[in-house]
Every structure is written in structure tokens, then in C-alpha cells.
XYZ file of C-alpha atoms in Angstrom:
73
model
C 101.423 96.880 123.838
C 97.939 98.177 122.193
C 96.247 94.852 120.724
C 95.063 94.530 117.439
C 96.775 97.991 115.896
C 99.957 96.652 113.026
C 103.395 98.098 113.200
C 102.649 100.789 110.430
C 99.954 101.923 112.282
C 102.366 102.198 115.576
C 104.618 103.811 113.842
C 102.357 106.682 112.077
C 101.345 107.456 115.277
C 104.572 107.215 117.041
C 105.914 109.989 113.910
C 102.867 112.066 114.824
C 103.105 112.533 118.666
C 106.828 113.461 118.202
C 106.410 115.738 115.818
C 103.501 117.382 117.968
C 106.045 117.098 120.764
C 108.848 118.955 119.316
C 106.730 121.246 117.825
C 105.301 121.514 121.334
C 109.000 121.745 123.119
C 110.154 124.620 120.149
C 107.810 127.078 120.612
C 109.197 126.905 124.702
C 112.484 126.649 123.787
C 112.984 123.302 125.058
C 115.427 121.111 123.496
C 113.503 117.288 121.951
C 115.486 114.534 121.540
C 114.181 111.983 119.102
C 115.480 108.814 119.495
C 112.724 106.910 118.016
C 114.126 107.859 114.329
C 117.442 106.972 115.448
C 116.263 103.332 115.506
C 113.753 103.027 112.908
C 114.394 102.134 109.127
C 111.124 101.552 107.136
C 108.126 101.915 109.660
C 109.999 99.131 112.501
C 112.389 98.991 114.626
C 115.947 97.934 113.302
C 116.744 94.102 114.292
C 119.680 95.020 115.880
C 118.015 97.150 118.325
C 114.999 95.267 119.445
C 114.305 91.234 119.416
C 110.026 92.135 119.738
C 109.588 95.076 117.692
C 109.115 96.549 120.735
C 111.213 96.398 123.989
C 115.016 97.301 123.153
C 117.915 95.333 123.255
C 121.515 96.266 124.450
C 122.465 97.752 121.309
C 119.244 99.530 120.818
C 119.969 101.767 124.581
C 123.606 102.403 123.846
C 121.762 104.393 120.569
C 119.174 106.157 123.693
C 122.345 106.113 125.374
C 124.079 108.162 123.472
C 121.097 110.279 122.373
C 120.597 111.618 125.656
C 124.351 111.984 126.778
C 124.945 114.473 123.825
C 121.632 116.236 125.102
C 122.985 116.413 128.550
C 126.570 116.440 128.706
């Protein structure tokens, strides 16, 4: 976990990287799955999905699994 960074900065970075990845995947006709947007609100992971604002809880992994399952199956 990057020391000294605020959650706002980190989430902005995550959003920026995800947008770049999506654009890259779109250019190659590769599916892109943005799970972060399903887990966060107001720039932070939702409390049911994390205990420490970094690692997912069981509920967070259920969202993650469901999202990946929808892409694979």
C-alpha cells in the first residue's frame, strides 16, 4: 500500500488506470471488466466490502466473483 498517499489520490489513480486499460482493451477488441466501480462510492471502497480500505471482505469477493463469472460464462 503506497505510504503517504490519500485515499482520494489513490482512487483517482485507480480510476485513471482503469480508463487507460479500458481504452487499450477497446482498441484491441478485448473485454474489460471494471470491478472497482462496483465496490466504491464517493472515492472509497464501500464499508461492506472492506475492513481497512485496502483488502476485500467476503462480501467484496462475492461482487468480484459475480462480475468475473458474468464475463466468463
